[in-house]
Amino acid sequence: MAQATPRVRDHGGGVWSIPVPIPDNPLGHTLVHLLDTDRGPVLIDTGWDDPDSWDTLVAGLAACGAAVTDLHGVLVTHHHPDHHGLSGQVREASGAWIAMHAADAHVVRRTRSVEPALWFAYLTAKLTAAGAPEEHLAPLHAARTSGRMRTLPTSRAALPDRDIVPGELLDLPGRRLRAIWTPGHTPGHVCLHLEEAHPVAGREGNGRLFSGDHLLPEITPHIGLYEDPADDTVTDPLGDYLDSLERVGRLAPAEVLPAHQHAFTDAPGRVRELLAHHEARLSGLRDLLVDRPLTPWQLAEQMEWNRPWQQIPYGSRNIAVSEAEAHLRRLVKQGRAEPEPGSEPVAYRAV
């Protein structure tokens, strides 16, 4: 059962947070933020598409003095289901518009339209190229040939009604909320900068920042690949993330309101910690490539995760390999690693 009274927090100045549960996930919940405007309340993210999550969101809105039918709009920081999942249901219940960065809207359109067999073929090819063993590929071959899966779980994600344009103030009467494009966690991730004085007197800094998953107080977001099978562009999502971190650090907001864990101050300090963390990780991974070339799969097996590799579930291994490849691309771009000539699947060595 959903909580009867969610732990809603009033952050002052017409901003609240509602913890909406994520089923069977160690993160626990997504902090959905409610922002008052002169045209009606607006949500920043919505939470996971689940009946208990919906009930919690509705109860949380009531605790803030609002109803779903009052909502004017939904601003989606990024397309992941714990942020975008309930957006369609909110729109259906209220008539609210949904806004998202164009790059993530493209991902949503692509996943809604792709044939499952084509998706499994693409994923199989990617994992094969990364050096995945046959026992890991076998379930994908079986799913592709069986025809049992007619739709993908992400095919229900709601299409947005409008774009969030980086650098522009959003059309929210009575508020100054500016979109900051912060790619890395997803191609179209945005932070939303509330360019208004902090409601707590004497709180130094430049307004408040709704940071989504880009900047979190104690954990680092996953950095992986979200590539279009029809596009052979080689992306550098970790490089994008590190550049985005530095931009956010220069904003120096008085307070950060993230989508997980809790609100915090000293964004520049947290940015410095994350930059140092990623540099240490890149250096450690390069050291692993000194002794012998490794494929992305082999590198993922040796990377540090929140549990031993043998205990990582099947789907999470795919995510881990994607993150390993993102790190390899950064090392290659920095000139610290290179592909081993003639290797198949491609292995990488230190430079």
Tab-separated table of N, CA, C and O in Angstrom, residues 74-80 84 87 97-109 157-165 188 190:
chain	number	residue	atom	x	y	z
A	74	VAL	N	4.178	19.554	-16.702
A	74	VAL	CA	5.166	18.611	-16.181
A	74	VAL	C	6.488	18.882	-16.889
A	74	VAL	O	6.558	18.832	-18.122
A	75	LEU	N	7.514	19.164	-16.118
A	75	LEU	CA	8.864	19.338	-16.641
A	75	LEU	C	9.651	18.071	-16.310
A	75	LEU	O	9.784	17.716	-15.133
A	76	VAL	N	10.173	17.397	-17.331
A	76	VAL	CA	10.861	16.124	-17.145
A	76	VAL	C	12.364	16.364	-17.262
A	76	VAL	O	12.850	16.801	-18.308
A	77	THR	N	13.095	16.080	-16.185
A	77	THR	CA	14.548	16.287	-16.229
A	77	THR	C	15.214	15.314	-17.196
A	77	THR	O	16.208	15.667	-17.844
A	78	HIS	N	14.696	14.083	-17.295
A	78	HIS	CA	15.216	13.115	-18.261
A	78	HIS	C	14.241	11.957	-18.382
A	78	HIS	O	13.327	11.804	-17.572
A	79	HIS	N	14.442	11.129	-19.397
A	79	HIS	CA	13.421	10.165	-19.817
A	79	HIS	C	13.338	8.902	-18.973
A	79	HIS	O	12.453	8.070	-19.202
A	80	HIS	N	14.190	8.687	-17.996
A	80	HIS	CA	14.185	7.437	-17.243
A	80	HIS	C	12.841	7.213	-16.546
A	80	HIS	O	12.183	8.179	-16.122
A	84	HIS	N	9.974	9.942	-15.555
A	84	HIS	CA	8.993	10.221	-16.603
A	84	HIS	C	7.797	9.258	-16.563
A	84	HIS	O	6.802	9.480	-17.244
A	87	SER	N	4.148	10.519	-16.168
A	87	SER	CA	3.816	11.759	-16.884
A	87	SER	C	2.546	11.629	-17.712
A	87	SER	O	1.697	12.529	-17.728
A	97	TRP	N	0.490	19.906	-19.899
A	97	TRP	CA	1.473	19.607	-20.945
A	97	TRP	C	2.678	18.911	-20.325
A	97	TRP	O	2.924	18.984	-19.111
A	98	ILE	N	3.440	18.222	-21.178
A	98	ILE	CA	4.687	17.571	-20.775
A	98	ILE	C	5.815	18.173	-21.604
A	98	ILE	O	5.716	18.259	-22.829
A	99	ALA	N	6.894	18.589	-20.935
A	99	ALA	CA	8.042	19.174	-21.627
A	99	ALA	C	9.304	18.379	-21.307
A	99	ALA	O	9.497	17.913	-20.179
A	100	MET	N	10.175	18.242	-22.316
A	100	MET	CA	11.391	17.449	-22.204
A	100	MET	C	12.403	17.972	-23.219
A	100	MET	O	12.015	18.525	-24.261
A	101	HIS	N	13.679	17.816	-22.952
A	101	HIS	CA	14.702	18.182	-23.928
A	101	HIS	C	14.558	17.325	-25.186
A	101	HIS	O	14.226	16.144	-25.118
A	102	ALA	N	14.838	17.919	-26.341
A	102	ALA	CA	14.616	17.243	-27.622
A	102	ALA	C	15.412	15.945	-27.743
A	102	ALA	O	14.934	14.969	-28.345
A	103	ALA	N	16.624	15.884	-27.171
A	103	ALA	CA	17.436	14.676	-27.292
A	103	ALA	C	16.791	13.503	-26.567
A	103	ALA	O	16.814	12.362	-27.059
A	104	ASP	N	16.209	13.736	-25.402
A	104	ASP	CA	15.528	12.651	-24.695
A	104	ASP	C	14.170	12.356	-25.319
A	104	ASP	O	13.715	11.205	-25.311
A	105	ALA	N	13.512	13.383	-25.870
A	105	ALA	CA	12.265	13.127	-26.600
A	105	ALA	C	12.524	12.197	-27.779
A	105	ALA	O	11.705	11.323	-28.099
A	106	HIS	N	13.685	12.344	-28.413
A	106	HIS	CA	14.058	11.449	-29.514
A	106	HIS	C	14.202	10.010	-29.017
A	106	HIS	O	13.764	9.066	-29.687
A	107	VAL	N	14.806	9.842	-27.840
A	107	VAL	CA	14.939	8.495	-27.269
A	107	VAL	C	13.563	7.891	-27.003
A	107	VAL	O	13.313	6.713	-27.285
A	108	VAL	N	12.642	8.690	-26.474
A	108	VAL	CA	11.289	8.201	-26.195
A	108	VAL	C	10.595	7.784	-27.486
A	108	VAL	O	9.988	6.701	-27.563
A	109	ARG	N	10.676	8.619	-28.508
A	109	ARG	CA	10.044	8.266	-29.792
A	109	ARG	C	10.643	6.985	-30.363
A	109	ARG	O	9.927	6.127	-30.889
A	157	ALA	N	6.053	4.864	-22.742
A	157	ALA	CA	6.453	6.185	-22.245
A	157	ALA	C	5.744	7.284	-23.031
A	157	ALA	O	5.623	7.224	-24.256
A	158	ALA	N	5.285	8.304	-22.315
A	158	ALA	CA	4.503	9.377	-22.939
A	158	ALA	C	5.384	10.265	-23.804
A	158	ALA	O	6.499	10.633	-23.419
A	159	LEU	N	4.876	10.623	-24.971
A	159	LEU	CA	5.553	11.594	-25.819
A	159	LEU	C	5.324	12.995	-25.258
A	159	LEU	O	4.204	13.339	-24.865
A	160	PRO	N	6.361	13.834	-25.210
A	160	PRO	CA	6.176	15.195	-24.698
A	160	PRO	C	5.414	16.070	-25.685
A	160	PRO	O	5.359	15.791	-26.890
A	161	ASP	N	4.826	17.143	-25.160
A	161	ASP	CA	4.084	18.106	-25.973
A	161	ASP	C	4.952	19.265	-26.433
A	161	ASP	O	4.636	19.929	-27.421
A	162	ARG	N	6.028	19.535	-25.701
A	162	ARG	CA	6.878	20.676	-26.036
A	162	ARG	C	8.309	20.389	-25.622
A	162	ARG	O	8.571	19.510	-24.807
A	163	ASP	N	9.229	21.150	-26.207
A	163	ASP	CA	10.648	20.994	-25.899
A	163	ASP	C	11.055	21.907	-24.748
A	163	ASP	O	10.545	23.029	-24.611
A	164	ILE	N	11.995	21.429	-23.948
A	164	ILE	CA	12.721	22.286	-23.011
A	164	ILE	C	13.960	22.768	-23.756
A	164	ILE	O	14.817	21.966	-24.141
A	165	VAL	N	14.053	24.052	-23.986
A	165	VAL	CA	15.137	24.615	-24.788
A	165	VAL	C	16.234	25.126	-23.862
A	165	VAL	O	15.989	25.998	-23.027
A	188	GLY	N	19.675	14.032	-23.128
A	188	GLY	CA	18.904	15.258	-22.980
A	188	GLY	C	18.604	15.635	-21.542
A	188	GLY	O	17.628	16.354	-21.280
A	190	VAL	N	18.353	17.618	-18.268
A	190	VAL	CA	18.398	19.048	-17.959
A	190	VAL	C	18.322	19.254	-16.458
A	190	VAL	O	17.656	18.513	-15.733
